[in-house]
XYZ file of C-alpha atoms in Angstrom:
360
model
C 22.305 -10.624 1.500
C 20.739 -11.713 4.321
C 20.062 -8.856 6.504
C 20.746 -5.159 6.284
C 21.310 -3.105 9.264
C 23.338 -0.603 6.688
C 21.682 1.430 3.614
C 22.312 1.563 -0.093
C 20.941 4.704 -1.425
C 19.950 3.843 -4.999
C 20.230 6.516 -7.468
C 17.642 7.853 -9.823
C 17.429 6.226 -12.345
C 16.167 7.593 -15.784
C 12.235 6.580 -16.662
C 12.117 3.515 -18.520
C 10.565 3.155 -21.806
C 8.170 0.547 -21.434
C 4.545 -0.078 -21.942
C 1.836 0.833 -19.888
C 1.678 0.156 -15.872
C 0.117 -3.039 -15.944
C -0.198 -4.370 -19.632
C -2.166 -6.910 -19.842
C -5.240 -8.526 -18.536
C -4.148 -7.356 -14.305
C -3.717 -3.725 -15.492
C -7.411 -2.351 -13.928
C -6.624 0.227 -11.117
C -8.038 -1.761 -7.386
C -11.118 -0.131 -6.491
C -10.201 2.664 -3.784
C -8.500 4.149 -6.856
C -11.762 5.094 -8.096
C -13.228 8.158 -7.722
C -15.426 10.476 -9.021
C -11.969 12.952 -9.952
C -12.909 12.318 -13.867
C -14.557 14.732 -15.360
C -15.942 13.997 -19.163
C -18.126 17.107 -20.040
C -14.328 18.397 -20.478
C -12.868 16.660 -22.297
C -10.370 18.220 -25.118
C -7.513 18.501 -27.468
C -5.841 15.429 -25.550
C -8.763 13.230 -25.791
C -8.081 10.418 -27.616
C -10.624 8.068 -30.218
C -10.307 4.511 -29.749
C -11.905 2.190 -31.786
C -13.252 -1.558 -30.695
C -14.868 -4.577 -31.712
C -16.604 -7.076 -29.371
C -15.268 -10.172 -28.521
C -17.138 -13.203 -28.111
C -15.758 -13.480 -24.884
C -17.800 -10.254 -24.337
C -21.121 -11.519 -26.222
C -24.078 -10.242 -24.071
C -22.657 -8.235 -21.383
C -23.366 -4.993 -20.525
C -22.360 -2.368 -22.706
C -19.905 -0.524 -19.327
C -18.688 -3.871 -18.534
C -17.370 -4.569 -21.901
C -15.734 -0.944 -22.271
C -14.539 -1.623 -18.697
C -11.812 -4.274 -19.809
C -11.356 -2.987 -23.187
C -10.207 0.653 -21.272
C -9.406 -0.542 -18.177
C -7.100 2.792 -17.292
C -10.412 4.089 -16.331
C -13.275 3.728 -14.240
C -16.003 1.898 -14.371
C -17.850 4.152 -13.484
C -16.161 7.365 -15.358
C -16.964 5.360 -18.957
C -20.309 5.257 -17.450
C -20.262 8.959 -17.404
C -19.150 8.875 -20.870
C -21.772 6.927 -22.589
C -24.695 9.062 -20.983
C -22.562 12.388 -21.915
C -22.643 10.794 -26.079
C -19.074 10.090 -26.194
C -19.338 6.191 -27.319
C -20.264 4.917 -30.399
C -21.672 1.826 -30.962
C -22.717 0.373 -35.006
C -22.566 4.028 -36.347
C -25.254 5.503 -33.455
C -24.608 7.449 -30.325
C -24.902 4.575 -27.504
C -26.163 6.324 -24.396
C -27.304 3.331 -22.231
C -24.784 1.818 -20.021
C -26.846 -1.054 -19.718
C -27.321 -1.741 -22.788
C -26.469 -5.381 -24.246
C -23.375 -5.697 -26.780
C -23.160 -8.448 -29.789
C -19.684 -10.341 -30.454
C -18.903 -8.627 -33.694
C -20.497 -4.895 -32.960
C -17.874 -1.808 -33.103
C -17.886 1.157 -31.828
C -15.544 4.130 -31.022
C -15.587 5.869 -27.834
C -13.949 9.190 -26.596
C -11.268 9.291 -23.840
C -8.973 11.639 -22.252
C -6.506 11.791 -19.473
C -7.532 11.476 -16.047
C -5.268 11.682 -12.400
C -6.011 8.365 -12.213
C -5.391 6.872 -15.952
C -1.731 8.354 -16.181
C -1.738 7.755 -12.495
C 1.124 4.561 -13.330
C 4.074 6.487 -15.230
C 7.708 6.032 -13.926
C 9.037 8.848 -11.706
C 12.551 9.026 -10.773
C 13.141 9.230 -7.035
C 15.542 7.696 -4.611
C 15.218 4.458 -2.619
C 16.979 3.315 0.544
C 17.293 -0.467 -1.240
C 18.627 -3.003 1.792
C 18.123 -6.083 -0.369
C 18.485 -6.837 -3.710
C 18.290 -9.719 -6.900
C 16.417 -10.803 -9.978
C 13.564 -12.144 -7.690
C 12.305 -9.074 -4.929
C 14.283 -5.753 -3.614
C 13.436 -4.215 0.147
C 13.235 -0.934 0.773
C 13.390 1.557 3.529
C 10.407 3.802 3.056
C 10.675 7.400 4.077
C 8.124 8.937 6.343
C 5.204 10.898 4.121
C 6.065 8.692 0.562
C 2.910 7.336 -0.313
C 2.942 3.668 -1.739
C 0.427 3.872 -3.986
C -1.792 6.796 -6.158
C -4.801 7.127 -5.000
C -7.194 10.416 -4.712
C -4.823 13.446 -3.798
C -1.453 10.848 -4.253
C -1.503 10.422 -8.275
C 1.696 10.548 -8.265
C 5.089 10.528 -6.746
C 4.475 7.270 -5.055
C 6.309 4.887 -4.744
C 5.043 2.444 -6.998
C 5.986 5.640 -9.354
C 9.309 4.931 -7.958
C 9.401 1.486 -8.999
C 8.058 2.131 -12.736
C 11.029 4.605 -13.238
C 13.720 2.378 -11.441
C 12.677 -1.457 -13.632
C 11.288 -1.235 -16.998
C 9.748 -5.224 -15.671
C 7.547 -3.525 -13.401
C 5.937 -1.769 -16.128
C 5.058 -5.732 -16.481
C 3.750 -6.200 -12.777
C 0.608 -5.222 -11.161
C 0.818 -2.430 -9.227
C 4.525 -2.813 -10.072
C 5.336 -6.148 -7.432
C 3.901 -4.120 -4.647
C 2.282 -7.593 -2.222
C 1.861 -5.041 0.988
C 1.923 -1.232 2.538
C 2.853 1.232 4.419
C 0.836 3.874 5.519
C 2.090 7.531 4.064
C 3.641 8.711 7.150
C 4.635 5.175 8.769
C 8.781 4.654 8.105
C 10.192 1.145 7.081
C 10.162 -1.968 5.518
C 8.857 -3.450 2.540
C 9.367 -5.754 -0.034
C 8.457 -6.056 -3.313
C 8.302 -8.338 -6.014
C 10.175 -8.315 -9.305
C 8.265 -11.082 -10.990
C 5.390 -12.517 -11.324
C 6.206 -15.947 -9.663
C 7.807 -13.419 -6.684
C 5.056 -11.833 -6.522
C 1.861 -14.487 -6.249
C 4.216 -16.530 -3.694
C 4.256 -13.574 -1.805
C 0.597 -12.978 -1.429
C 0.638 -16.458 -0.987
C 2.973 -16.568 2.253
C 1.511 -13.192 3.140
C -1.781 -14.657 3.807
C -0.221 -17.627 5.310
C 1.118 -15.674 8.007
C 4.629 -16.832 6.938
C 6.031 -13.261 6.677
C 6.696 -12.346 10.123
C 6.868 -8.412 10.050
C 7.753 -6.327 13.117
C 6.818 -2.424 14.315
C 7.731 -0.323 16.964
C 6.186 2.248 18.337
C 5.731 4.727 20.773
C 2.618 5.363 22.317
C 0.869 7.743 24.749
C 0.512 7.127 27.979
C 2.182 3.795 30.561
C 1.454 0.982 30.155
C -0.785 -1.152 32.459
C -1.246 -4.574 32.765
C 0.909 -7.666 31.091
C 4.185 -7.049 29.622
C 2.942 -9.224 26.963
C -0.525 -8.560 25.262
C -2.313 -10.100 22.287
C -5.044 -7.779 20.526
C -7.936 -9.119 18.565
C -10.699 -7.232 17.782
C -12.733 -7.250 14.120
C -11.613 -3.806 12.085
C -13.827 -2.077 9.775
C -14.796 1.571 8.555
C -15.725 3.641 11.571
C -19.662 3.976 10.529
C -19.154 7.737 12.189
C -16.245 8.701 10.361
C -15.937 6.581 6.759
C -11.838 8.180 6.024
C -11.306 6.293 9.480
C -11.037 2.529 10.526
C -12.156 1.431 13.959
C -13.018 -2.221 15.823
C -16.317 -2.538 14.692
C -19.068 -5.521 14.946
C -18.994 -7.478 12.082
C -15.541 -6.156 11.034
C -12.446 -8.349 9.081
C -10.898 -10.395 11.994
C -7.585 -8.524 13.253
C -5.067 -9.764 15.839
C -1.977 -7.591 16.876
C 0.890 -9.570 19.424
C 1.659 -6.257 21.485
C 4.663 -6.003 23.691
C 5.922 -3.202 26.407
C 9.910 -2.679 25.795
C 10.466 0.764 27.992
C 7.778 2.923 30.385
C 7.819 6.118 31.040
C 5.977 8.915 32.583
C 4.781 10.125 29.136
C 4.317 7.224 27.389
C 5.278 3.451 25.978
C 7.354 2.004 23.570
C 6.159 -1.095 22.047
C 7.206 -3.469 19.849
C 3.909 -4.588 17.422
C 3.783 -7.541 15.879
C 1.388 -8.400 12.634
C -0.397 -11.651 12.405
C -3.405 -9.420 10.418
C -2.861 -7.090 7.840
C -5.902 -4.722 8.528
C -5.321 -1.274 7.437
C -4.442 1.200 10.008
C -4.339 -2.466 12.543
C -1.672 -1.526 14.853
C -3.176 2.515 14.735
C -6.620 0.884 15.272
C -5.585 -1.394 18.092
C -3.349 0.784 20.064
C -6.383 3.457 20.233
C -8.365 0.886 21.221
C -6.160 -0.368 24.692
C -5.948 3.439 25.151
C -2.384 3.870 23.908
C -2.941 6.019 20.759
C -0.026 6.670 18.884
C 2.326 9.679 19.113
C 1.388 12.111 16.130
C -1.613 10.071 14.884
C -4.597 12.755 15.624
C -6.254 10.706 13.323
C -7.420 8.000 16.089
C -6.712 9.749 18.848
C -3.051 10.740 19.688
C -0.889 13.955 19.832
C 2.223 15.244 18.841
C 4.337 14.822 21.116
C 8.236 14.551 22.152
C 8.674 17.029 18.673
C 6.897 14.484 16.215
C 3.827 15.996 13.944
C 3.488 12.246 12.097
C 2.925 8.895 13.996
C 5.695 7.600 15.797
C 4.852 3.537 13.805
C 7.635 2.384 12.919
C 8.490 -1.542 10.485
C 12.112 -2.460 11.894
C 12.291 -5.987 11.352
C 10.753 -8.451 8.192
C 11.709 -11.841 8.083
C 10.537 -14.513 5.525
C 11.823 -17.362 2.597
C 13.257 -16.030 -0.411
C 10.015 -16.623 -2.701
C 12.900 -18.736 -5.476
C 15.122 -20.645 -3.796
C 13.910 -20.946 -0.068
C 16.878 -18.998 1.858
C 15.360 -17.323 4.935
C 16.341 -13.541 4.413
C 15.961 -11.723 7.557
C 15.928 -6.565 7.355
C 16.239 -4.236 10.269
C 15.357 -1.116 9.642
C 17.536 1.313 11.493
C 15.010 4.269 13.559
C 14.524 7.560 11.809
C 16.094 10.254 13.861
C 12.630 11.788 14.312
C 11.479 8.568 16.115
C 14.649 8.517 17.638
C 15.329 12.002 19.347
C 11.263 11.308 20.212
C 12.699 8.676 22.631
C 15.655 10.735 24.233
C 12.653 13.375 25.383
C 11.423 11.244 26.656
C 14.131 9.360 28.864
C 13.846 6.390 26.746
C 17.010 4.784 25.894
C 18.143 2.576 22.712
C 20.557 1.377 21.318
C 19.867 -0.145 18.196
C 22.345 -3.133 18.216
C 21.537 -4.979 21.721
C 18.369 -4.239 21.315
C 17.761 -6.006 18.218
C 20.014 -8.736 20.205
C 18.108 -8.913 23.019
C 14.715 -8.241 21.775
C 14.344 -10.401 18.794
C 11.568 -11.870 18.078
């Protein structure tokens, strides 16, 4: 199945009885998901007393660093709080210094309790729109409002949770096989690995820019200048607002190719092709050139044409199959809300004709 112009709806599956997500050396949560929401002072009846023995590989390390390796479902900062709260004993005595050096053969006990972070990687049955699936990978069409990965404010109900419920093998992979992300309110295509070999290959191909990812976006203001435009501007954390990204000196290199598809008095319909994959890249670059996306209030856009979320859709994904080398290409139809916005602004969209006449 090379193309996915119609959606196969996957019925919710019963949560599999699998090992905790990420069992093994790849289990640690990403740093951006580790926050101060954990409160070790509230340890209650659900607390777990976990004994440990220091192995030779950790001889001479700091206590907090060693505990982070022994209990990777908890953040290092949380484990430091546990140490300071007296919840860790080492060789029969309380250990209250995170910087204390451990020795091979040391024995101890740590009192752990569930936190939102430690429980985030659990299966949750949900319907997923699947365009393609084989034993190596699957391609999903993500709806608006679905967060891809657990993070502060969204510790459950994410795509990762749905993947864990759908496939027991996902629990054996870092991030349940997720190799790239879409923002919560961006719709469209994502590829997810189902084996470690496929995951490693896809990550390398994305880094080598061998995975084609095209988006369509509805933006404010009539397009000016050349129909084709390449924006090359570094992206980093906005120094004035740490919750946003921005074009900043010293940021990570970022490049986006833009093509005007149609124009109207209210705004423009644009195709964006990623050359790099920085956080919020298309949204930042479009705002940078004076065309913030409709509905994207974070980057200067505003609700319009009945759209209250950013008008961005990942419509095309193409790559070589990581196991067979077969060329795969998928397209995702526009969500009804985006079609309605185009109609409201007098922009014509015929999906079959558009995909043919605007092939990259």
